[in-house]
Amino acid sequence: MDPTALVLIELGAIFLGLGVLGRLAARMGISPVPLYLVGGLFFGHGGFIPVTGIEEFGHIASELGVVLLLLMLGLEYTAKELVTGLRQTWAAGIMDFVLNFTPGAALALILGWGVVPAVVMGGVTWISSSGIIAKVLSDLGRLGNRETPTVLSILVIEDLAMAVYLPILTTVLAGASFWGGLRAVGIALLTVSLVLVIALRYGAFISRMLHSEDRENFLLKLIGAALLVAGISASLQVSAAVGAFLLGIAISGATAHSATRVLEPLRDLFAAMFFVLFGINTDPTAMPPVLIPAILLAVVTTLTKVFTGGWAAKRAGVARLGRIRAGAALVARGEFSIIIAGLGVSSGAVPAELAALATAYVMILAILGPIIAKYAEPLGKKFGYGHPRAQASQTPG
Amino acid sequence: MNVEETRLPGIGTRREITVANGRRVGVIQFRDGEMNLLVSQQEDPDCSLAEIPLTTEEAAALGSMLGAPQLVQHLSNQQGGLAGLSTEQIVLPRESPYASQDLGATRLRTRTGVSIVALVRGTNVIPSPGPETDLLAGDVVVVVGTPRGIKSAAQILHEG
């Protein structure tokens, strides 16, 4: 068969399959990410129907997916929100990092994978899924809750921390020395602060330059700017994703709003490709041996996240039940864990089992996270964490 | 009154007040312009009892329902000395023949002797509206006049 025809057929089958899986996820009320991963496992190396010939396109498409995911994450926040978030919740951010990075890193070391995979696994267990969590909070009608700003600001800090962590990760994966790593940290911190200052001062100007009433024109300018910034960042070892994220932050106001609307379908398409490709590159036969470690890791990092959220909510003066809600809301891991694991896998500096472990881990917590968020509070009430009234009246927000 | 404003990064802004019985009541303003009315639980004021999505029109109607009585109270206090005059608020119903017409078309002054001192539309107050001012369904019409005049004015605004 003509190779182009084969590629078209394969891509068609994959996207159609993802469409069906996405619908299934919506009906079950879960995030589509774990199902996309399952889809990838099904098609991939050692899967039921191995696909060939789409590697090159798949690779570029999934890179685009990561750039668009991060660009749109940046669009969600304004520089001002990030700076206030950083000022108010930096302590919780550090707590979050220490408690949730450690279990992943420790497991990688225990499994004897070495330091570089430990840096990757730490990131996988550290970052909560802001996509899943924001949706859960609004679905459960918790936007008006007193603990919700705390939960959201922890997500903000994590996302901002990614802008420092990803460049470090890229450098470490490239096999840099200690000093090389330190230099990467310096460059990353400098770039992030510089972009925040530029975004605060000249955000309106950048937005005006990119803005256009014509949809097509606007889309081309946006994508062009995003890829350019992402590419330059990648060549500076700051990681393409971070460049896109920072550009997203610099775009503000009405422009950010219409940019979100224009980019959403593209992001959905390419991000789906990214998740599926991650699944394709994961060997399903590597899954069973890592299942027990994945479950253990999920249990431990559920507890550490609940503790992190509870602690932060307590500092914000939230009563006991609210602390449970805050902690449980943060449990879900998703897209970012896969982005981090994906960077590791594509660099070739991590063992193949890491992809399997990350896949199993994210599948568990992306599905269980929203369920835990929903039922933690009634469970807490049952076990006598009640009487919030007496306590809440002492701590007016 | 202390209005507490909290930014919800990536979502919007929440404005709320804590009312006398300890509950929080407020509005979540989403960045895409949508709005939720929020009421907290009595037993756990940290937690929402209800978050009710409101369209712009609904929010405006709710705003005038809450705001107009205050204006009326204020006006009554000011003209308190004048015997025989009272202030009243009349909501213009959707089926009113004057909805989407101008104020002059009602000829309210000529027919009943009452004056329209203000229109309340959502959070906007239009003071001393002229005859060219448009009336919209849901507007709260604040009138001053004799009780009898007000009664017939209400009838005119409702039925024509």
XYZ file of C-alpha atoms in Angstrom:
557
model
C 0.000 0.000 0.000
C 1.043 3.602 -0.615
C 2.718 4.756 2.635
C 0.770 8.041 2.711
C -2.504 6.148 2.402
C -1.445 3.853 5.233
C -0.559 6.805 7.466
C -3.928 8.432 6.764
C -5.751 5.206 7.585
C -3.797 4.717 10.787
C -4.300 8.304 11.947
C -7.968 8.089 11.096
C -8.345 4.909 13.104
C -6.463 6.411 16.044
C -8.448 9.662 16.178
C -11.729 7.836 15.693
C -10.795 5.483 18.505
C -9.881 8.443 20.721
C -13.208 10.058 19.933
C -15.035 6.957 21.122
C -12.845 6.769 24.255
C -13.395 10.478 24.959
C -17.134 9.998 24.771
C -16.883 7.047 27.118
C -14.845 9.164 29.555
C -17.414 11.951 29.433
C -20.209 9.478 30.117
C -18.303 8.013 33.067
C -17.517 11.523 34.253
C -13.740 11.049 34.231
C -10.843 12.794 32.531
C -10.119 11.395 29.046
C -6.339 11.313 29.714
C -6.191 7.797 31.271
C -8.327 6.402 28.448
C -6.077 8.009 25.821
C -3.140 6.278 27.483
C -4.997 2.965 27.333
C -5.691 3.666 23.668
C -1.985 4.199 23.055
C -1.053 0.982 24.862
C -3.524 -0.846 22.668
C -1.949 0.438 19.419
C 1.655 0.504 20.482
C 4.742 -1.660 20.466
C 3.726 -4.997 21.894
C 0.087 -3.891 21.811
C -2.734 -5.592 19.933
C -2.484 -3.579 16.710
C 1.025 -2.144 16.282
C 1.020 0.925 14.045
C 3.965 1.842 11.866
C 4.870 4.830 9.720
C 3.356 7.569 11.857
C 6.316 7.971 14.213
C 7.586 11.144 12.591
C 4.235 12.873 12.377
C 3.275 11.571 15.802
C 6.439 12.941 17.311
C 5.934 16.452 15.912
C 2.216 16.411 16.677
C 2.827 15.437 20.278
C 5.466 18.180 20.643
C 2.846 20.618 19.370
C 0.418 19.132 21.861
C 2.735 19.890 24.781
C 3.391 23.432 23.510
C -0.349 24.080 23.176
C -1.151 22.531 26.589
C 1.331 24.826 28.294
C 0.447 27.877 26.192
C -3.187 27.533 27.237
C -2.215 26.969 30.838
C -0.336 30.269 30.680
C -3.382 31.950 29.118
C -5.477 30.921 32.131
C -3.397 33.014 34.488
C -2.418 36.634 34.476
C 1.042 37.644 35.672
C -0.605 39.463 38.561
C -2.378 36.306 39.731
C 0.895 34.402 39.639
C 2.758 37.026 41.633
C 0.009 37.293 44.289
C -0.226 33.505 44.425
C 3.504 33.255 44.924
C 3.450 35.837 47.679
C 0.557 34.273 49.566
C 1.240 30.570 49.249
C 4.965 30.115 48.804
C 5.214 28.169 52.072
C 2.533 25.734 50.940
C 4.354 25.481 47.622
C 7.561 24.383 49.349
C 5.657 21.943 51.569
C 3.944 20.568 48.463
C 7.267 20.090 46.689
C 9.020 18.393 49.626
C 6.156 16.035 50.468
C 5.168 15.041 46.965
C 8.442 15.077 45.053
C 10.165 12.842 47.604
C 8.004 9.682 47.294
C 8.454 9.452 43.517
C 12.160 10.168 43.663
C 12.623 7.728 46.538
C 10.872 4.925 44.687
C 13.075 5.421 41.628
C 16.160 5.214 43.843
C 14.831 2.131 45.667
C 14.197 0.440 42.324
C 17.829 1.176 41.528
C 17.154 3.383 38.514
C 19.581 6.103 39.530
C 19.471 9.846 40.042
C 18.207 11.082 36.652
C 15.072 8.874 36.654
C 14.554 9.911 40.282
C 14.331 13.566 39.187
C 11.753 12.528 36.582
C 9.637 10.376 38.948
C 9.703 13.113 41.594
C 8.124 15.474 39.088
C 5.533 12.864 38.115
C 4.267 12.516 41.707
C 4.666 16.200 42.572
C 2.450 18.070 40.088
C -1.322 17.795 40.493
C -3.509 18.005 37.416
C -4.882 21.550 37.277
C -7.142 20.534 34.384
C -8.866 17.740 36.308
C -9.004 19.644 39.590
C -10.458 22.884 38.212
C -13.188 20.839 36.551
C -13.923 18.818 39.700
C -14.213 21.977 41.816
C -16.692 23.544 39.463
C -18.644 20.289 38.970
C -18.998 19.814 42.731
C -20.092 23.448 43.188
C -17.135 24.324 45.362
C -16.009 27.556 43.718
C -17.638 29.513 46.525
C -15.949 27.492 49.242
C -13.481 29.146 51.510
C -10.763 26.534 50.867
C -11.010 26.844 47.071
C -8.663 29.850 46.673
C -6.049 27.878 48.617
C -6.428 24.848 46.349
C -6.207 27.037 43.246
C -3.171 28.906 44.476
C -1.326 25.644 45.132
C -2.056 24.709 41.520
C -0.783 28.115 40.408
C 2.451 27.661 42.361
C 2.956 24.188 40.920
C 2.468 25.468 37.398
C 4.870 28.302 38.001
C 7.346 25.889 39.575
C 7.174 23.837 36.370
C 8.738 26.813 34.611
C 11.810 26.292 36.766
C 11.663 22.512 37.071
C 11.337 21.689 33.354
C 14.542 23.511 32.308
C 16.404 21.740 35.121
C 14.939 18.441 33.991
C 15.942 19.083 30.379
C 19.508 19.813 31.452
C 19.721 16.802 33.747
C 18.334 14.554 31.018
C 20.927 15.903 28.601
C 23.533 14.529 30.971
C 24.890 17.845 32.177
C 27.306 18.143 35.061
C 26.466 19.638 38.437
C 27.611 23.075 37.295
C 25.669 22.720 34.068
C 22.576 21.979 36.147
C 23.218 24.975 38.339
C 23.616 27.189 35.288
C 20.280 25.897 33.957
C 18.611 26.782 37.260
C 20.110 30.270 37.031
C 18.971 30.790 33.443
C 15.504 29.421 34.208
C 14.992 31.630 37.260
C 16.256 34.652 35.353
C 14.017 33.967 32.350
C 10.935 33.397 34.501
C 11.444 36.586 36.515
C 12.204 38.556 33.374
C 9.067 37.304 31.640
C 6.933 38.024 34.722
C 8.230 41.591 34.804
C 7.688 42.016 31.052
C 4.208 40.514 31.354
C 3.306 42.831 34.226
C 4.592 45.930 32.445
C 4.052 45.264 28.754
C 1.429 42.477 28.763
C -1.135 44.828 27.257
C 1.280 45.773 24.469
C 2.082 42.144 23.579
C -1.619 41.340 23.618
C -2.375 44.252 21.311
C 0.337 43.181 18.874
C -1.023 39.659 18.616
C -4.668 40.581 18.635
C -6.717 40.532 15.487
C -10.433 40.618 14.834
C -10.024 38.115 12.023
C -9.991 34.593 13.426
C -7.715 33.076 10.833
C -5.227 35.897 11.086
C -5.285 35.721 14.885
C -4.752 31.953 14.889
C -1.736 32.178 12.573
C -0.123 34.946 14.624
C -0.738 33.051 17.868
C 0.626 29.728 16.654
C 3.531 31.461 14.974
C 4.494 33.352 18.115
C 4.055 30.251 20.279
C 6.230 28.025 18.109
C 8.872 30.700 17.716
C 9.112 31.312 21.460
C 8.979 27.567 22.168
C 11.733 26.858 19.668
C 13.989 29.619 20.958
C 13.443 28.421 24.544
C 14.282 24.869 23.522
C 17.509 26.013 21.896
C 18.400 27.886 25.110
C 17.740 24.644 27.065
C 14.809 26.323 28.858
C 12.425 23.710 27.364
C 9.899 24.475 24.645
C 6.944 23.927 26.978
C 8.154 26.595 29.395
C 8.586 29.132 26.596
C 4.982 28.550 25.524
C 3.775 28.801 29.130
C 5.529 32.130 29.630
C 4.133 33.496 26.366
C 0.666 32.488 27.584
C 1.201 34.458 30.779
C 2.287 37.545 28.853
C -0.927 37.519 26.800
C -3.678 39.016 28.908
C -7.185 40.376 29.030
C -9.596 40.051 26.127
C -6.843 38.740 23.839
C -6.151 35.834 26.222
C -9.840 35.152 26.292
C -10.298 34.939 22.533
C -6.978 33.089 22.179
C -8.328 30.366 24.480
C -11.395 30.002 22.323
C -9.412 29.840 19.072
C -6.773 27.400 20.345
C -8.968 25.000 22.304
C -9.862 22.612 19.462
C -6.251 22.506 18.261
C -4.994 21.828 21.765
C -7.504 19.008 22.184
C -6.396 17.412 18.921
C -2.640 17.606 19.461
C -2.737 16.897 23.192
C -4.726 13.731 22.489
C -1.981 12.779 20.034
C 0.610 13.427 22.739
C -1.089 11.153 25.279
C -1.689 8.432 22.741
C 1.913 8.540 21.570
C 3.088 8.228 25.156
C 0.910 5.118 25.429
C 2.228 3.813 22.102
C 5.808 4.181 23.308
C 4.973 2.321 26.505
C 5.364 -1.423 26.340
C 2.200 -2.993 27.812
C 4.149 -6.088 28.833
C 6.211 -3.836 31.151
C 3.044 -2.915 33.054
C 2.342 -5.925 35.309
C 5.700 -5.829 37.172
C 5.299 -2.113 38.028
C 1.670 -2.395 39.089
C 2.371 -2.963 42.791
C 4.918 -0.095 43.027
C 2.440 2.141 41.177
C -0.348 1.326 43.637
C 1.934 1.895 46.619
C 3.112 5.186 45.155
C -0.505 6.225 44.541
C -1.448 5.468 48.159
C 1.539 7.320 49.619
C 1.205 10.376 47.379
C -2.556 10.523 48.010
C -1.814 10.873 51.716
C 0.956 13.434 51.169
C -1.275 15.567 48.912
C -4.173 15.407 51.393
C -1.785 16.537 54.090
C -0.368 19.357 51.929
C -3.810 20.714 51.044
C -5.058 20.368 54.611
C -2.043 22.155 56.001
C -2.351 25.029 53.526
C -6.086 25.361 54.190
C -5.457 25.408 57.935
C -3.043 28.294 57.476
C -5.759 30.104 55.530
C -8.084 29.738 58.537
C -10.340 27.057 57.092
C -12.150 24.684 59.480
C -11.580 20.921 59.614
C -14.037 19.719 56.992
C -12.758 22.354 54.592
C -9.191 21.153 55.180
C -10.218 17.614 54.238
C -11.916 18.941 51.106
C -8.852 20.989 50.165
C -6.482 18.053 50.593
C -8.645 15.555 48.749
C -9.227 17.965 45.866
C -5.497 18.047 45.104
C -4.985 14.276 44.750
C -5.600 13.959 40.987
C -2.488 13.721 38.797
C -2.755 13.848 35.046
C -1.437 15.693 32.023
C 1.670 17.178 33.674
C 2.873 13.917 35.123
C 2.736 12.500 31.609
C 4.475 15.553 30.107
C 7.313 15.115 32.608
C 7.567 11.367 32.066
C 7.394 12.000 28.307
C 10.414 14.306 28.443
C 12.309 11.561 30.269
C 11.293 8.827 27.865
C 12.072 10.820 24.700
C 15.553 11.667 26.017
C 16.331 7.968 26.371
C 18.004 8.608 29.727
C 15.444 6.640 31.741
C 14.583 2.923 31.846
C 11.572 1.688 29.853
C 9.842 0.656 33.078
C 9.533 4.341 34.003
C 7.022 4.938 31.207
C 4.992 1.949 32.381
C 5.139 3.057 36.013
C 4.100 6.639 35.166
C 1.267 5.367 32.971
C -0.090 3.066 35.678
C 0.313 5.758 38.337
C -1.479 8.455 36.337
C -4.240 6.052 35.330
C -4.887 5.254 38.993
C -4.868 8.828 40.288
C -6.550 10.519 37.325
C -9.507 8.190 37.861
C -9.472 7.980 41.664
C -8.564 11.658 42.294
C -12.002 13.096 41.457
C -13.692 10.245 43.368
C -11.568 10.940 46.446
C -12.311 14.665 46.092
C -16.020 13.905 46.141
C -16.227 11.379 48.973
C -13.512 12.527 51.381
C -15.819 15.005 53.076
C -18.725 12.642 53.871
C -16.132 10.104 55.009
C -14.518 12.696 57.260
C -17.919 13.554 58.754
C -18.571 9.900 59.428
C -15.331 9.539 61.335
C -16.233 12.381 63.634
C -14.381 15.241 61.984
C -17.619 17.157 62.402
C -18.606 20.097 64.598
C -17.185 22.529 62.094
C -19.572 25.205 63.252
C -17.997 25.891 66.613
C -14.604 25.934 65.035
C -15.449 27.918 61.947
C -16.998 30.718 63.959
C -13.657 31.300 65.625
C -11.836 31.656 62.364
C -13.561 34.200 60.172
C -11.796 34.477 56.845
C -20.403 46.907 54.775
C -17.302 44.831 54.200
C -17.275 43.179 50.775
C -14.571 40.535 50.658
C -13.009 40.073 47.251
C -11.056 36.921 46.419
C -9.370 36.188 43.127
C -9.826 32.661 41.836
C -6.847 32.196 39.500
C -7.912 30.837 36.147
C -11.597 31.132 37.013
C -12.559 34.655 37.974
C -13.370 36.693 41.045
C -15.521 36.021 44.074
C -17.177 38.850 45.994
C -19.051 38.081 49.166
C -20.379 39.483 52.409
C -20.862 37.664 55.674
C -24.422 38.359 56.774
C -25.653 38.716 60.358
C -26.373 35.009 60.888
C -22.861 33.967 59.838
C -23.584 32.825 56.306
C -21.648 34.106 53.359
C -23.644 35.454 50.417
C -21.983 36.581 47.250
C -21.326 36.366 43.556
C -18.728 34.479 41.554
C -17.888 36.446 38.444
C -16.374 34.156 35.822
C -13.870 35.548 33.386
C -16.085 34.785 30.414
C -18.784 37.030 31.907
C -20.964 34.356 33.463
C -22.117 34.765 37.007
C -22.979 32.470 39.909
C -24.965 33.449 42.970
C -23.471 31.809 46.019
C -24.942 31.061 49.429
C -22.921 29.235 52.074
C -24.161 26.499 54.397
C -25.342 27.390 57.868
C -23.554 24.560 59.668
C -20.303 24.890 57.686
C -19.860 28.472 56.440
C -16.691 27.423 54.589
C -18.805 25.381 52.198
C -21.307 26.431 49.528
C -24.888 25.368 49.979
C -25.754 26.449 46.475
C -24.061 27.972 43.470
C -26.691 29.181 41.068
C -25.728 30.224 37.527
C -27.466 33.471 36.518
C -27.808 35.016 33.081
C -27.072 38.742 32.794
C -30.799 39.441 32.617
C -31.544 37.344 35.704
C -28.738 38.945 37.665
C -30.034 42.383 36.707
C -33.574 41.495 37.794
C -32.286 40.157 41.117
C -30.193 43.296 41.575
C -33.141 45.621 41.118
C -35.322 43.520 43.423
C -32.698 43.923 46.115
C -31.754 47.537 45.337
C -35.093 49.270 44.653
C -36.640 49.015 48.154
C -33.637 50.854 49.542
C -34.100 53.693 47.070
C -37.791 53.876 47.908
C -36.995 53.981 51.612
C -34.542 56.784 50.987
C -37.042 58.802 48.982
C -39.809 58.305 51.563
C -37.498 59.542 54.285
C -36.693 62.656 52.288
C -40.262 63.661 51.610
C -41.427 62.327 54.970
C -43.079 65.629 55.934
C -45.422 65.836 52.982
C -48.710 64.390 54.084
C -50.718 62.401 51.581
C -47.769 61.531 49.295
C -46.164 58.125 49.182
C -43.432 56.403 47.217
C -43.948 53.039 45.574
C -42.041 50.683 43.310
C -43.789 49.017 40.406
C -42.124 46.236 38.416
C -42.830 46.434 34.696
C -44.031 42.953 33.738
C -42.993 41.239 30.528
C -46.527 41.347 29.154
C -46.950 45.065 29.798
C -47.971 46.988 26.666
C -45.327 49.598 27.547
C -42.355 47.210 27.658
C -39.859 48.433 25.016
C -41.747 51.710 24.566
C -40.634 55.095 25.756
C -41.814 56.558 29.022
C -43.770 59.336 27.318
C -46.114 56.775 25.777
C -47.569 55.944 29.182
C -48.699 59.568 29.776
C -48.651 58.582 33.434
C -48.413 62.139 34.814
C -51.411 63.343 32.840
C -53.532 60.316 33.571
C -52.812 59.739 37.257
C -50.925 62.740 38.625
C -48.000 60.610 39.876
C -44.415 61.330 38.868
C -41.785 58.815 37.976
C -38.736 59.736 40.022
C -36.432 56.893 39.009
C -36.060 53.719 36.997
C -34.018 50.869 38.495
C -32.533 48.567 35.880
C -30.274 45.928 37.398
C -27.666 47.765 39.370
C -28.255 50.983 37.417
C -30.497 53.699 38.716
C -31.802 56.175 36.131
C -32.863 59.264 38.131
C -35.644 61.556 36.850
C -36.118 59.750 33.549
C -37.404 61.913 30.711
C -40.311 61.051 28.371
C -37.821 59.740 25.772
C -36.375 57.133 28.167
C -37.100 53.572 27.066
C -38.919 51.186 29.377
C -37.805 47.557 29.458
C -39.551 44.541 30.923
C -38.200 43.943 34.421
C -37.529 47.633 35.131
C -38.532 48.810 38.566
C -40.451 52.080 38.194
C -40.257 54.254 41.300
C -43.232 56.615 41.526
C -44.320 59.343 43.931
C -47.955 60.351 44.266
C -51.188 59.913 46.171
C -52.081 56.333 47.080
C -54.961 56.461 44.624
C -52.818 57.816 41.834
C -50.192 55.137 42.469
C -52.840 52.432 42.331
C -54.037 53.520 38.906
C -50.458 54.009 37.721
C -49.708 50.394 38.628
C -52.781 49.295 36.705
C -51.745 51.315 33.653
C -48.213 49.908 33.685
C -49.535 46.372 33.994
C -52.470 46.434 31.614
C -52.274 49.668 29.627
